[in-house]
Amino acid sequence: MGNQFRILDPGLKTGTRLKWVENIEDGKDTWAKVITDKGVSGWVRGQYLIDEPTSAQKLTQALAKLKKIEDNNLEIKTQLENSSTSSNQLSKDLSKANRQIKELSQELVDLKQVSGDAINLHNNHQRLMQNHQLLQTELDIMKAENQRLKDDSSQTFFLYGVGAVIIGVLLTLIIPKLRGRNKYSEWG
Protein backbone atom coordinates (compact mmCIF):
# COMPACT_ATOMS: atom_id res chain seq x y z
CA MET A 1 0.00 0.00 0.00
CA GLY A 2 2.69 2.45 0.92
CA ASN A 3 4.42 4.21 3.76
CA GLN A 4 2.19 7.24 3.52
CA PHE A 5 -0.67 5.30 5.17
CA ARG A 6 -0.84 4.51 8.82
CA ILE A 7 -1.64 0.88 9.65
CA LEU A 8 -3.61 0.33 12.78
CA ASP A 9 -2.01 -1.47 15.62
CA PRO A 10 -1.86 -5.12 14.67
CA GLY A 11 -2.92 -5.86 18.23
CA LEU A 12 -6.58 -4.93 17.66
CA LYS A 13 -8.74 -7.46 19.44
CA THR A 14 -11.02 -9.65 17.45
CA GLY A 15 -14.52 -8.30 17.47
CA THR A 16 -13.49 -4.64 17.92
CA ARG A 17 -16.12 -2.43 16.39
CA LEU A 18 -14.86 -0.25 13.57
CA LYS A 19 -16.51 2.41 11.45
CA TRP A 20 -15.79 1.90 7.75
CA VAL A 21 -14.80 5.02 5.80
CA GLU A 22 -13.50 3.78 2.39
CA ASN A 23 -11.84 0.90 0.48
CA ILE A 24 -8.73 0.93 -1.72
CA GLU A 25 -7.52 -1.86 -4.03
CA ASP A 26 -3.77 -2.44 -3.97
CA GLY A 27 -3.12 -5.09 -6.55
CA LYS A 28 -3.99 -8.28 -4.82
CA ASP A 29 -5.07 -6.81 -1.46
CA THR A 30 -7.99 -4.66 -0.42
CA TRP A 31 -7.45 -2.12 2.32
CA ALA A 32 -10.15 -0.43 4.31
CA LYS A 33 -9.89 2.90 6.07
CA VAL A 34 -11.63 2.61 9.45
CA ILE A 35 -12.14 4.55 12.67
CA THR A 36 -12.26 2.92 16.14
CA ASP A 37 -14.77 3.84 18.85
CA LYS A 38 -12.00 5.90 20.44
CA GLY A 39 -11.61 8.00 17.28
CA VAL A 40 -8.31 6.45 16.02
CA SER A 41 -8.29 6.13 12.22
CA GLY A 42 -6.15 3.89 10.07
CA TRP A 43 -6.02 1.11 7.47
CA VAL A 44 -6.79 -2.56 7.91
CA ARG A 45 -6.59 -5.38 5.35
CA GLY A 46 -10.06 -6.18 4.09
CA GLN A 47 -9.60 -9.89 4.76
CA TYR A 48 -9.63 -9.17 8.50
CA LEU A 49 -12.97 -7.33 8.42
CA ILE A 50 -16.38 -8.98 8.65
CA ASP A 51 -19.91 -7.52 8.72
CA GLU A 52 -21.30 -9.83 11.37
CA PRO A 53 -20.41 -10.58 14.97
CA THR A 54 -17.53 -12.94 15.64
CA SER A 55 -18.05 -16.46 16.92
CA ALA A 56 -16.95 -15.40 20.38
CA GLN A 57 -19.51 -12.59 20.34
CA LYS A 58 -22.20 -14.96 19.06
CA LEU A 59 -21.28 -17.44 21.81
CA THR A 60 -21.49 -14.69 24.44
CA GLN A 61 -24.89 -13.62 23.09
CA ALA A 62 -26.10 -17.23 22.99
CA LEU A 63 -24.92 -17.82 26.57
CA ALA A 64 -26.69 -14.62 27.68
CA LYS A 65 -29.91 -15.79 25.95
CA LEU A 66 -29.54 -19.22 27.55
CA LYS A 67 -29.08 -17.63 30.99
CA LYS A 68 -32.16 -15.48 30.41
CA ILE A 69 -34.17 -18.53 29.29
CA GLU A 70 -33.00 -20.50 32.33
CA ASP A 71 -33.97 -17.60 34.59
CA ASN A 72 -37.39 -17.42 32.90
CA ASN A 73 -37.75 -21.18 33.22
CA LEU A 74 -36.94 -20.99 36.93
CA GLU A 75 -39.43 -18.14 37.35
CA ILE A 76 -42.11 -20.10 35.48
CA LYS A 77 -41.44 -23.16 37.68
CA THR A 78 -41.83 -20.97 40.76
CA GLN A 79 -45.06 -19.51 39.38
CA LEU A 80 -46.30 -23.01 38.60
CA GLU A 81 -45.58 -24.15 42.15
CA ASN A 82 -47.32 -21.04 43.51
CA SER A 83 -50.24 -21.63 41.15
CA SER A 84 -50.47 -25.23 42.25
CA THR A 85 -50.49 -24.18 45.91
CA SER A 86 -53.01 -21.46 45.12
CA SER A 87 -55.13 -23.95 43.18
CA ASN A 88 -55.17 -26.34 46.15
CA GLN A 89 -56.17 -23.51 48.47
CA LEU A 90 -58.89 -22.39 46.05
CA SER A 91 -60.21 -25.95 45.86
CA LYS A 92 -60.44 -26.05 49.66
CA ASP A 93 -62.14 -22.64 49.69
CA LEU A 94 -64.59 -23.79 47.00
CA SER A 95 -65.44 -26.91 48.98
CA LYS A 96 -66.00 -24.81 52.10
CA ALA A 97 -68.15 -22.33 50.13
CA ASN A 98 -70.25 -25.19 48.72
CA ARG A 99 -70.88 -26.49 52.25
CA GLN A 100 -71.90 -23.00 53.37
CA ILE A 101 -74.25 -22.71 50.36
CA LYS A 102 -75.93 -25.99 51.30
CA GLU A 103 -76.32 -24.84 54.91
CA LEU A 104 -77.70 -21.46 53.86
CA SER A 105 -80.07 -23.09 51.38
CA GLN A 106 -81.48 -25.27 54.16
CA GLU A 107 -81.83 -22.22 56.42
CA LEU A 108 -83.67 -20.43 53.60
CA VAL A 109 -86.10 -23.33 53.21
CA ASP A 110 -86.73 -23.30 56.97
CA LEU A 111 -87.23 -19.52 56.97
CA LYS A 112 -89.67 -19.74 54.08
CA GLN A 113 -91.70 -22.32 55.93
CA VAL A 114 -91.74 -20.26 59.12
CA SER A 115 -92.39 -16.97 57.40
CA GLY A 116 -94.97 -18.34 54.94
CA ASP A 117 -97.81 -17.38 57.26
CA ALA A 118 -96.33 -13.95 57.85
CA ILE A 119 -96.12 -13.35 54.12
CA ASN A 120 -99.74 -14.45 53.68
CA LEU A 121 -100.78 -12.19 56.55
CA HIS A 122 -98.90 -9.30 54.99
CA ASN A 123 -100.55 -9.93 51.61
CA ASN A 124 -104.00 -10.13 53.25
CA HIS A 125 -103.30 -6.92 55.16
CA GLN A 126 -102.34 -5.17 51.93
CA ARG A 127 -105.52 -6.41 50.22
CA LEU A 128 -107.69 -5.29 53.17
CA MET A 129 -106.00 -1.88 53.21
CA GLN A 130 -106.82 -1.45 49.52
CA ASN A 131 -110.44 -2.48 50.14
CA HIS A 132 -110.61 -0.09 53.09
CA GLN A 133 -109.29 2.71 50.91
CA LEU A 134 -111.93 1.96 48.26
CA LEU A 135 -114.71 1.88 50.86
CA GLN A 136 -113.43 5.12 52.39
CA THR A 137 -113.53 6.75 48.96
CA GLU A 138 -117.08 5.48 48.38
CA LEU A 139 -118.11 6.80 51.83
CA ASP A 140 -116.68 10.22 51.01
CA ILE A 141 -118.60 10.21 47.71
CA MET A 142 -121.83 9.23 49.52
CA LYS A 143 -121.36 11.99 52.10
CA ALA A 144 -120.84 14.54 49.35
CA GLU A 145 -123.94 13.27 47.51
CA ASN A 146 -125.99 13.38 50.74
CA GLN A 147 -124.89 16.96 51.40
CA ARG A 148 -125.77 17.92 47.85
CA LEU A 149 -129.21 16.38 48.23
CA LYS A 150 -129.73 18.25 51.53
CA ASP A 151 -128.74 21.49 49.81
CA ASP A 152 -131.11 20.71 46.93
CA SER A 153 -133.91 19.91 49.42
CA SER A 154 -133.38 23.20 51.23
CA GLN A 155 -133.48 25.08 47.95
CA THR A 156 -136.62 23.20 46.91
CA PHE A 157 -138.39 24.10 50.19
CA PHE A 158 -137.25 27.68 49.79
CA LEU A 159 -138.65 27.78 46.26
CA TYR A 160 -141.93 26.24 47.49
CA GLY A 161 -142.11 28.90 50.19
CA VAL A 162 -141.39 31.69 47.73
CA GLY A 163 -144.00 30.23 45.34
CA ALA A 164 -146.60 30.08 48.14
CA VAL A 165 -145.93 33.71 49.10
CA ILE A 166 -146.25 34.84 45.49
CA ILE A 167 -149.48 32.91 45.06
CA GLY A 168 -150.79 34.44 48.32
CA VAL A 169 -149.88 37.94 47.16
CA LEU A 170 -151.53 37.35 43.80
CA LEU A 171 -154.64 35.95 45.41
CA THR A 172 -154.74 38.91 47.77
CA LEU A 173 -154.58 41.29 44.84
CA ILE A 174 -156.93 39.42 42.57
CA ILE A 175 -159.70 38.48 45.07
CA PRO A 176 -160.55 42.06 46.10
CA LYS A 177 -160.85 43.05 42.47
CA LEU A 178 -163.24 40.23 41.90
CA ARG A 179 -165.41 41.48 44.80
CA GLY A 180 -165.28 44.95 43.43
CA ARG A 181 -167.25 43.94 40.37
CA ASN A 182 -169.93 42.61 42.61
CA LYS A 183 -170.46 46.16 44.07
CA TYR A 184 -171.72 47.32 40.77
CA SER A 185 -174.18 44.55 40.41
CA GLU A 186 -177.94 44.98 40.03
CA TRP A 187 -178.60 44.50 43.59
CA GLY A 188 -176.72 47.47 44.62
C-alpha positions as a printed Julia matrix, in Angstrom:
188×3 Matrix{Float64}:
    0.0     0.0    0.0
    2.69    2.45   0.92
    4.42    4.21   3.76
    2.19    7.24   3.52
   -0.67    5.3    5.17
   -0.84    4.51   8.82
   -1.64    0.88   9.65
   -3.61    0.33  12.78
   -2.01   -1.47  15.62
   -1.86   -5.12  14.67
   -2.92   -5.86  18.23
   -6.58   -4.93  17.66
   -8.74   -7.46  19.44
  -11.02   -9.65  17.45
  -14.52   -8.3   17.47
  -13.49   -4.64  17.92
  -16.12   -2.43  16.39
  -14.86   -0.25  13.57
  -16.51    2.41  11.45
  -15.79    1.9    7.75
  -14.8     5.02   5.8
  -13.5     3.78   2.39
  -11.84    0.9    0.48
   -8.73    0.93  -1.72
   -7.52   -1.86  -4.03
   -3.77   -2.44  -3.97
   -3.12   -5.09  -6.55
   -3.99   -8.28  -4.82
   -5.07   -6.81  -1.46
   -7.99   -4.66  -0.42
   -7.45   -2.12   2.32
  -10.15   -0.43   4.31
   -9.89    2.9    6.07
  -11.63    2.61   9.45
  -12.14    4.55  12.67
  -12.26    2.92  16.14
  -14.77    3.84  18.85
  -12.0     5.9   20.44
  -11.61    8.0   17.28
   -8.31    6.45  16.02
   -8.29    6.13  12.22
   -6.15    3.89  10.07
   -6.02    1.11   7.47
   -6.79   -2.56   7.91
   -6.59   -5.38   5.35
  -10.06   -6.18   4.09
   -9.6    -9.89   4.76
   -9.63   -9.17   8.5
  -12.97   -7.33   8.42
  -16.38   -8.98   8.65
  -19.91   -7.52   8.72
  -21.3    -9.83  11.37
  -20.41  -10.58  14.97
  -17.53  -12.94  15.64
  -18.05  -16.46  16.92
  -16.95  -15.4   20.38
  -19.51  -12.59  20.34
  -22.2   -14.96  19.06
  -21.28  -17.44  21.81
  -21.49  -14.69  24.44
  -24.89  -13.62  23.09
  -26.1   -17.23  22.99
  -24.92  -17.82  26.57
  -26.69  -14.62  27.68
  -29.91  -15.79  25.95
  -29.54  -19.22  27.55
  -29.08  -17.63  30.99
  -32.16  -15.48  30.41
  -34.17  -18.53  29.29
  -33.0   -20.5   32.33
  -33.97  -17.6   34.59
  -37.39  -17.42  32.9
  -37.75  -21.18  33.22
  -36.94  -20.99  36.93
  -39.43  -18.14  37.35
  -42.11  -20.1   35.48
  -41.44  -23.16  37.68
  -41.83  -20.97  40.76
  -45.06  -19.51  39.38
  -46.3   -23.01  38.6
  -45.58  -24.15  42.15
  -47.32  -21.04  43.51
  -50.24  -21.63  41.15
  -50.47  -25.23  42.25
  -50.49  -24.18  45.91
  -53.01  -21.46  45.12
  -55.13  -23.95  43.18
  -55.17  -26.34  46.15
  -56.17  -23.51  48.47
  -58.89  -22.39  46.05
  -60.21  -25.95  45.86
  -60.44  -26.05  49.66
  -62.14  -22.64  49.69
  -64.59  -23.79  47.0
  -65.44  -26.91  48.98
  -66.0   -24.81  52.1
  -68.15  -22.33  50.13
  -70.25  -25.19  48.72
  -70.88  -26.49  52.25
  -71.9   -23.0   53.37
  -74.25  -22.71  50.36
  -75.93  -25.99  51.3
  -76.32  -24.84  54.91
  -77.7   -21.46  53.86
  -80.07  -23.09  51.38
  -81.48  -25.27  54.16
  -81.83  -22.22  56.42
  -83.67  -20.43  53.6
  -86.1   -23.33  53.21
  -86.73  -23.3   56.97
  -87.23  -19.52  56.97
  -89.67  -19.74  54.08
  -91.7   -22.32  55.93
  -91.74  -20.26  59.12
  -92.39  -16.97  57.4
  -94.97  -18.34  54.94
  -97.81  -17.38  57.26
  -96.33  -13.95  57.85
  -96.12  -13.35  54.12
  -99.74  -14.45  53.68
 -100.78  -12.19  56.55
  -98.9    -9.3   54.99
 -100.55   -9.93  51.61
 -104.0   -10.13  53.25
 -103.3    -6.92  55.16
 -102.34   -5.17  51.93
 -105.52   -6.41  50.22
 -107.69   -5.29  53.17
 -106.0    -1.88  53.21
 -106.82   -1.45  49.52
 -110.44   -2.48  50.14
 -110.61   -0.09  53.09
 -109.29    2.71  50.91
 -111.93    1.96  48.26
 -114.71    1.88  50.86
 -113.43    5.12  52.39
 -113.53    6.75  48.96
 -117.08    5.48  48.38
 -118.11    6.8   51.83
 -116.68   10.22  51.01
 -118.6    10.21  47.71
 -121.83    9.23  49.52
 -121.36   11.99  52.1
 -120.84   14.54  49.35
 -123.94   13.27  47.51
 -125.99   13.38  50.74
 -124.89   16.96  51.4
 -125.77   17.92  47.85
 -129.21   16.38  48.23
 -129.73   18.25  51.53
 -128.74   21.49  49.81
 -131.11   20.71  46.93
 -133.91   19.91  49.42
 -133.38   23.2   51.23
 -133.48   25.08  47.95
 -136.62   23.2   46.91
 -138.39   24.1   50.19
 -137.25   27.68  49.79
 -138.65   27.78  46.26
 -141.93   26.24  47.49
 -142.11   28.9   50.19
 -141.39   31.69  47.73
 -144.0    30.23  45.34
 -146.6    30.08  48.14
 -145.93   33.71  49.1
 -146.25   34.84  45.49
 -149.48   32.91  45.06
 -150.79   34.44  48.32
 -149.88   37.94  47.16
 -151.53   37.35  43.8
 -154.64   35.95  45.41
 -154.74   38.91  47.77
 -154.58   41.29  44.84
 -156.93   39.42  42.57
 -159.7    38.48  45.07
 -160.55   42.06  46.1
 -160.85   43.05  42.47
 -163.24   40.23  41.9
 -165.41   41.48  44.8
 -165.28   44.95  43.43
 -167.25   43.94  40.37
 -169.93   42.61  42.61
 -170.46   46.16  44.07
 -171.72   47.32  40.77
 -174.18   44.55  40.41
 -177.94   44.98  40.03
 -178.6    44.5   43.59
 -176.72   47.47  44.62
